[in-house]
Amino acid sequence: MWLCVVAALLGLLLLRRWHRERQTVPRLSEKHVLITGCDSGFGNLLARQLDARGLRVLAACLSDAAAAQLRAATSNRLQTVLLDVTSSKSIADVTAWVRERVGDQGLWGLVNNAGIAIPTGPNEWLTKEDFVKVMNVNLVGLVEVTLSLLPLVRRARGRVVNVSSVMGRLSFFGGGYCISKYGVEAFSDSLRLEMHSFGVKVCVIEPGYFKTMISNVESLEKNFYSIWEKVPEEIKASYGENYVREFAALLKVMQKGYNSNLSLVTSCMEHALTSLHPRSRYSPGWDAKLLYLPLSYLPSALTDALFTRLYPKAVG
């Protein structure tokens, strides 16, 4: 009896959630959305997706060539701009450019998508500069872009959508990537609380592993060998030549599980921008939902036991 009551209540809650999430924001065709990192991957697909839906997309790219290709593939509503998220001057210039285009209505959506993963590798192989290079793009750049554009988002009572990762919940490889994504989670949580009274919603996207430039195995493998060559001989002797080869082999095994359907991620981004009641967090990808997020709630002793079994064995 009680089981039936609980099941019925759970069904009603899920039905209510489904109904709320289907309600969309009115007059989407009047709203401007700035997306960073539109050269390829999630940002590029989202720009084309939102343009097809009729929103006024402001696509920030790093290169002229990528911007030109995106303009050729979209309507004349979409506008591109060059943005280097590690440059304060570039961010200030783009902020002024956006202000001219949105006017008094403000900026409805800011999607912080730009990111890199290289250099990466075991922490002991890396330098301070290796960590800083990744964190300047993925975290510091994201923060500066957000702070610069936040007054325009507040004016529109709009949305900030920050792209994190399942690696913002679990950290099982070294370098600045996981650190930066943990930082994105923390920044987003505090910003969501601060913006609540202004009617601004802050959403976090936590994808699993997808086939993008960031997860390209050839680039990551080249990165590992390049870093290994610079490692001091004392450290090389401790790890052994076989360590880097086994690490590269592990990447190739993981690649088999990468998801090529990027729309699973961009559909979450679109929902965060267009739903009247967006979620605080989205976890696209079967691996995110069924593997990484459940693992993130387990005791560290259990996750350590799992991941250390997968790690290459050092000489010692």
GROMACS .gro file of C-alpha atoms in nm:
model
  316
    1MET     CA    1   0.000   0.000   0.000
    2TRP     CA    2   0.266   0.251   0.107
    3LEU     CA    3   0.478   0.153  -0.191
    4CYS     CA    4   0.191   0.240  -0.426
    5VAL     CA    5   0.142   0.578  -0.255
    6VAL     CA    6   0.512   0.661  -0.281
    7ALA     CA    7   0.518   0.554  -0.648
    8ALA     CA    8   0.211   0.768  -0.723
    9LEU     CA    9   0.362   1.073  -0.551
   10LEU     CA   10   0.689   1.025  -0.735
   11GLY     CA   11   0.500   0.999  -1.063
   12LEU     CA   12   0.313   1.323  -0.991
   13LEU     CA   13   0.636   1.504  -0.904
   14LEU     CA   14   0.799   1.389  -1.228
   15LEU     CA   15   0.490   1.493  -1.425
   16ARG     CA   16   0.495   1.837  -1.262
   17ARG     CA   17   0.865   1.874  -1.338
   18TRP     CA   18   0.809   1.771  -1.700
   19HIS     CA   19   0.527   2.025  -1.736
   20ARG     CA   20   0.729   2.310  -1.582
   21GLU     CA   21   1.035   2.241  -1.795
   22ARG     CA   22   0.828   2.248  -2.116
   23GLN     CA   23   0.723   2.609  -2.057
   24THR     CA   24   0.934   2.839  -2.273
   25VAL     CA   25   1.041   3.201  -2.246
   26PRO     CA   26   0.825   3.434  -2.459
   27ARG     CA   27   0.957   3.649  -2.748
   28LEU     CA   28   1.276   3.447  -2.799
   29SER     CA   29   1.332   3.612  -3.138
   30GLU     CA   30   1.400   3.941  -2.959
   31LYS     CA   31   1.666   3.802  -2.726
   32HIS     CA   32   2.044   3.820  -2.767
   33VAL     CA   33   2.275   3.538  -2.655
   34LEU     CA   34   2.655   3.561  -2.646
   35ILE     CA   35   2.840   3.229  -2.675
   36THR     CA   36   3.216   3.198  -2.625
   37GLY     CA   37   3.428   2.934  -2.795
   38CYS     CA   38   3.226   2.908  -3.117
   39ASP     CA   39   3.517   2.796  -3.336
   40SER     CA   40   3.419   2.429  -3.305
   41GLY     CA   41   3.247   2.173  -3.086
   42PHE     CA   42   2.963   2.261  -2.850
   43GLY     CA   43   2.984   2.638  -2.904
   44ASN     CA   44   2.972   2.612  -3.282
   45LEU     CA   45   2.677   2.372  -3.279
   46LEU     CA   46   2.487   2.576  -3.018
   47ALA     CA   47   2.531   2.895  -3.223
   48ARG     CA   48   2.379   2.726  -3.529
   49GLN     CA   49   2.107   2.564  -3.320
   50LEU     CA   50   1.994   2.888  -3.155
   51ASP     CA   51   2.015   3.076  -3.484
   52ALA     CA   52   1.783   2.819  -3.643
   53ARG     CA   53   1.540   2.876  -3.355
   54GLY     CA   54   1.535   3.248  -3.426
   55LEU     CA   55   1.741   3.393  -3.141
   56ARG     CA   56   1.988   3.674  -3.200
   57VAL     CA   57   2.319   3.494  -3.160
   58LEU     CA   58   2.643   3.677  -3.086
   59ALA     CA   59   2.910   3.416  -3.153
   60ALA     CA   60   3.258   3.478  -3.011
   61CYS     CA   61   3.538   3.298  -3.195
   62LEU     CA   62   3.914   3.293  -3.153
   63SER     CA   63   3.998   3.296  -3.525
   64ASP     CA   64   3.876   3.487  -3.830
   65ALA     CA   65   3.853   3.167  -4.034
   66ALA     CA   66   3.619   2.998  -3.786
   67ALA     CA   67   3.402   3.311  -3.762
   68ALA     CA   68   3.371   3.328  -4.142
   69GLN     CA   69   3.273   2.961  -4.166
   70LEU     CA   70   3.007   3.005  -3.899
   71ARG     CA   71   2.859   3.312  -4.069
   72ALA     CA   72   2.842   3.121  -4.399
   73ALA     CA   73   2.647   2.840  -4.232
   74THR     CA   74   2.390   3.058  -4.054
   75SER     CA   75   2.138   3.336  -4.113
   76ASN     CA   76   2.219   3.707  -4.124
   77ARG     CA   77   2.083   3.739  -3.770
   78LEU     CA   78   2.396   3.574  -3.632
   79GLN     CA   79   2.689   3.806  -3.572
   80THR     CA   80   3.045   3.705  -3.491
   81VAL     CA   81   3.318   3.873  -3.290
   82LEU     CA   82   3.676   3.778  -3.208
   83LEU     CA   83   3.739   3.710  -2.840
   84ASP     CA   84   4.045   3.594  -2.648
   85VAL     CA   85   3.916   3.518  -2.297
   86THR     CA   86   4.270   3.548  -2.155
   87SER     CA   87   4.297   3.913  -2.267
   88SER     CA   88   4.133   4.183  -2.054
   89LYS     CA   89   4.144   4.424  -2.349
   90SER     CA   90   3.972   4.173  -2.577
   91ILE     CA   91   3.702   4.114  -2.315
   92ALA     CA   92   3.649   4.489  -2.268
   93ASP     CA   93   3.624   4.542  -2.645
   94VAL     CA   94   3.370   4.262  -2.684
   95THR     CA   95   3.167   4.394  -2.389
   96ALA     CA   96   3.142   4.733  -2.561
   97TRP     CA   97   3.051   4.559  -2.888
   98VAL     CA   98   2.774   4.361  -2.716
   99ARG     CA   99   2.641   4.670  -2.539
  100GLU     CA  100   2.599   4.845  -2.875
  101ARG     CA  101   2.395   4.554  -3.011
  102VAL     CA  102   2.168   4.475  -2.718
  103GLY     CA  103   2.086   4.833  -2.620
  104ASP     CA  104   1.849   4.893  -2.330
  105GLN     CA  105   1.701   4.543  -2.337
  106GLY     CA  106   2.028   4.392  -2.213
  107LEU     CA  107   2.184   4.054  -2.284
  108TRP     CA  108   1.947   3.763  -2.231
  109GLY     CA  109   2.204   3.484  -2.233
  110LEU     CA  110   2.576   3.440  -2.170
  111VAL     CA  111   2.715   3.095  -2.245
  112ASN     CA  112   3.070   3.050  -2.115
  113ASN     CA  113   3.182   2.763  -2.335
  114ALA     CA  114   3.544   2.842  -2.429
  115GLY     CA  115   3.790   2.592  -2.285
  116ILE     CA  116   4.112   2.395  -2.331
  117ALA     CA  117   4.257   2.080  -2.173
  118ILE     CA  118   4.624   2.090  -2.275
  119PRO     CA  119   4.881   2.088  -2.115
  120THR     CA  120   4.777   1.794  -1.901
  121GLY     CA  121   4.946   1.497  -1.743
  122PRO     CA  122   5.056   1.372  -1.401
  123ASN     CA  123   5.092   1.675  -1.173
  124GLU     CA  124   5.458   1.608  -1.102
  125TRP     CA  125   5.542   1.632  -1.473
  126LEU     CA  126   5.395   1.979  -1.506
  127THR     CA  127   5.512   2.331  -1.431
  128LYS     CA  128   5.325   2.621  -1.277
  129GLU     CA  129   5.294   2.771  -1.627
  130ASP     CA  130   5.123   2.452  -1.751
  131PHE     CA  131   4.855   2.486  -1.482
  132VAL     CA  132   4.813   2.859  -1.539
  133LYS     CA  133   4.769   2.822  -1.916
  134VAL     CA  134   4.461   2.603  -1.874
  135MET     CA  135   4.314   2.788  -1.577
  136ASN     CA  136   4.346   3.126  -1.747
  137VAL     CA  137   4.109   3.008  -2.020
  138ASN     CA  138   3.873   2.776  -1.833
  139LEU     CA  139   3.831   2.964  -1.506
  140VAL     CA  140   3.990   3.310  -1.485
  141GLY     CA  141   3.876   3.399  -1.836
  142LEU     CA  142   3.525   3.271  -1.764
  143VAL     CA  143   3.508   3.479  -1.446
  144GLU     CA  144   3.628   3.797  -1.618
  145VAL     CA  145   3.390   3.755  -1.912
  146THR     CA  146   3.101   3.700  -1.671
  147LEU     CA  147   3.183   3.998  -1.451
  148SER     CA  148   3.219   4.224  -1.756
  149LEU     CA  149   2.884   4.124  -1.906
  150LEU     CA  150   2.685   4.069  -1.585
  151PRO     CA  151   2.534   4.422  -1.577
  152LEU     CA  152   2.387   4.357  -1.923
  153VAL     CA  153   2.253   4.016  -1.815
  154ARG     CA  154   2.101   4.170  -1.500
  155ARG     CA  155   1.929   4.433  -1.713
  156ALA     CA  156   1.761   4.157  -1.913
  157ARG     CA  157   1.696   3.939  -1.605
  158GLY     CA  158   1.856   3.673  -1.817
  159ARG     CA  159   2.073   3.362  -1.793
  160VAL     CA  160   2.436   3.271  -1.732
  161VAL     CA  161   2.522   2.922  -1.857
  162ASN     CA  162   2.864   2.794  -1.752
  163VAL     CA  163   3.014   2.484  -1.911
  164SER     CA  164   3.182   2.270  -1.649
  165SER     CA  165   3.237   1.894  -1.677
  166VAL     CA  166   3.199   1.571  -1.485
  167MET     CA  167   3.563   1.647  -1.407
  168GLY     CA  168   3.427   1.930  -1.193
  169ARG     CA  169   3.285   1.656  -0.971
  170LEU     CA  170   3.565   1.397  -0.993
  171SER     CA  171   3.935   1.462  -1.038
  172PHE     CA  172   4.133   1.162  -1.154
  173PHE     CA  173   4.401   1.316  -1.374
  174GLY     CA  174   4.646   1.599  -1.319
  175GLY     CA  175   4.690   1.945  -1.462
  176GLY     CA  176   4.473   2.254  -1.462
  177TYR     CA  177   4.163   2.109  -1.630
  178CYS     CA  178   3.994   1.941  -1.332
  179ILE     CA  179   4.102   2.224  -1.102
  180SER     CA  180   3.947   2.480  -1.337
  181LYS     CA  181   3.620   2.287  -1.362
  182TYR     CA  182   3.592   2.257  -0.984
  183GLY     CA  183   3.640   2.634  -0.982
  184VAL     CA  184   3.364   2.683  -1.239
  185GLU     CA  185   3.129   2.484  -1.014
  186ALA     CA  186   3.215   2.697  -0.709
  187PHE     CA  187   3.188   3.026  -0.898
  188SER     CA  188   2.854   2.925  -1.049
  189ASP     CA  189   2.709   2.822  -0.712
  190SER     CA  190   2.797   3.152  -0.544
  191LEU     CA  191   2.684   3.354  -0.846
  192ARG     CA  192   2.350   3.172  -0.859
  193LEU     CA  193   2.277   3.273  -0.500
  194GLU     CA  194   2.383   3.634  -0.555
  195MET     CA  195   2.178   3.673  -0.874
  196HIS     CA  196   1.859   3.518  -0.737
  197SER     CA  197   1.708   3.847  -0.619
  198PHE     CA  198   1.783   4.006  -0.959
  199GLY     CA  199   1.587   3.738  -1.147
  200VAL     CA  200   1.902   3.606  -1.318
  201LYS     CA  201   1.936   3.230  -1.339
  202VAL     CA  202   2.277   3.059  -1.339
  203CYS     CA  203   2.301   2.710  -1.486
  204VAL     CA  204   2.591   2.464  -1.502
  205ILE     CA  205   2.643   2.211  -1.781
  206GLU     CA  206   2.840   1.903  -1.671
  207PRO     CA  207   2.897   1.687  -1.980
  208GLY     CA  208   3.052   1.345  -1.977
  209TYR     CA  209   3.307   1.253  -2.245
  210PHE     CA  210   3.217   1.369  -2.597
  211LYS     CA  211   3.417   1.371  -2.919
  212THR     CA  212   3.542   1.730  -2.942
  213MET     CA  213   3.874   1.903  -3.000
  214ILE     CA  214   3.935   1.906  -2.623
  215SER     CA  215   3.907   1.526  -2.598
  216ASN     CA  216   4.099   1.452  -2.920
  217VAL     CA  217   4.320   1.154  -2.834
  218GLU     CA  218   4.590   1.232  -3.090
  219SER     CA  219   4.639   1.580  -2.943
  220LEU     CA  220   4.639   1.450  -2.586
  221GLU     CA  221   4.886   1.173  -2.671
  222LYS     CA  222   5.118   1.421  -2.843
  223ASN     CA  223   5.087   1.642  -2.533
  224PHE     CA  224   5.188   1.354  -2.301
  225TYR     CA  225   5.501   1.267  -2.497
  226SER     CA  226   5.595   1.635  -2.532
  227ILE     CA  227   5.568   1.689  -2.156
  228TRP     CA  228   5.755   1.364  -2.084
  229GLU     CA  229   6.051   1.487  -2.285
  230LYS     CA  230   6.083   1.789  -2.053
  231VAL     CA  231   6.054   1.593  -1.728
  232PRO     CA  232   6.377   1.586  -1.520
  233GLU     CA  233   6.568   1.259  -1.537
  234GLU     CA  234   6.516   1.191  -1.167
  235ILE     CA  235   6.136   1.197  -1.214
  236LYS     CA  236   6.160   0.990  -1.534
  237ALA     CA  237   6.350   0.723  -1.345
  238SER     CA  238   6.075   0.709  -1.080
  239TYR     CA  239   5.791   0.664  -1.329
  240GLY     CA  240   5.966   0.458  -1.597
  241GLU     CA  241   5.945   0.475  -1.975
  242ASN     CA  242   5.649   0.240  -1.983
  243TYR     CA  243   5.430   0.474  -1.775
  244VAL     CA  244   5.369   0.725  -2.053
  245ARG     CA  245   5.298   0.448  -2.307
  246GLU     CA  246   5.041   0.287  -2.077
  247PHE     CA  247   4.881   0.627  -2.013
  248ALA     CA  248   4.846   0.685  -2.388
  249ALA     CA  249   4.701   0.335  -2.429
  250LEU     CA  250   4.446   0.408  -2.156
  251LEU     CA  251   4.333   0.717  -2.349
  252LYS     CA  252   4.265   0.507  -2.657
  253VAL     CA  253   4.056   0.266  -2.455
  254MET     CA  254   3.854   0.553  -2.306
  255GLN     CA  255   3.803   0.703  -2.653
  256LYS     CA  256   3.584   0.407  -2.748
  257GLY     CA  257   3.325   0.530  -2.500
  258TYR     CA  258   3.322   0.892  -2.620
  259ASN     CA  259   2.982   1.014  -2.739
  260SER     CA  260   2.971   1.173  -3.085
  261ASN     CA  261   2.620   1.319  -3.043
  262LEU     CA  262   2.709   1.675  -2.938
  263SER     CA  263   2.343   1.777  -2.956
  264LEU     CA  264   2.288   1.602  -2.622
  265VAL     CA  265   2.496   1.882  -2.471
  266THR     CA  266   2.369   2.172  -2.682
  267SER     CA  267   2.008   2.071  -2.617
  268CYS     CA  268   2.077   2.113  -2.245
  269MET     CA  269   2.233   2.453  -2.314
  270GLU     CA  270   1.933   2.553  -2.523
  271HIS     CA  271   1.692   2.443  -2.250
  272ALA     CA  272   1.885   2.646  -1.993
  273LEU     CA  273   1.843   2.953  -2.213
  274THR     CA  274   1.484   2.907  -2.331
  275SER     CA  275   1.292   2.734  -2.051
  276LEU     CA  276   1.097   2.942  -1.801
  277HIS     CA  277   1.219   2.701  -1.534
  278PRO     CA  278   1.573   2.587  -1.620
  279ARG     CA  279   1.764   2.341  -1.404
  280SER     CA  280   2.056   2.452  -1.192
  281ARG     CA  281   2.262   2.162  -1.334
  282TYR     CA  282   2.250   1.949  -1.648
  283SER     CA  283   2.448   1.627  -1.692
  284PRO     CA  284   2.438   1.524  -2.059
  285GLY     CA  285   2.580   1.185  -2.156
  286TRP     CA  286   2.516   0.833  -2.029
  287ASP     CA  287   2.859   0.821  -1.866
  288ALA     CA  288   2.786   1.137  -1.668
  289LYS     CA  289   2.450   1.012  -1.541
  290LEU     CA  290   2.531   0.646  -1.480
  291LEU     CA  291   2.901   0.649  -1.395
  292TYR     CA  292   3.076   0.972  -1.300
  293LEU     CA  293   2.804   1.147  -1.100
  294PRO     CA  294   2.717   0.838  -0.893
  295LEU     CA  295   3.090   0.784  -0.832
  296SER     CA  296   3.124   1.143  -0.711
  297TYR     CA  297   2.894   1.065  -0.416
  298LEU     CA  298   3.092   0.761  -0.303
  299PRO     CA  299   3.357   0.773  -0.028
  300SER     CA  300   3.702   0.871  -0.155
  301ALA     CA  301   3.842   0.536  -0.045
  302LEU     CA  302   3.617   0.357  -0.295
  303THR     CA  303   3.682   0.589  -0.588
  304ASP     CA  304   4.054   0.584  -0.514
  305ALA     CA  305   4.051   0.205  -0.519
  306LEU     CA  306   3.878   0.207  -0.858
  307PHE     CA  307   4.091   0.468  -1.031
  308THR     CA  308   4.426   0.342  -0.898
  309ARG     CA  309   4.349   0.005  -1.058
  310LEU     CA  310   4.318   0.182  -1.393
  311TYR     CA  311   4.631   0.396  -1.353
  312PRO     CA  312   4.964   0.281  -1.505
  313LYS     CA  313   5.208   0.136  -1.254
  314ALA     CA  314   5.518   0.347  -1.182
  315VAL     CA  315   5.861   0.194  -1.132
  316GLY     CA  316   5.870   0.347  -0.783
   0.00000   0.00000   0.00000
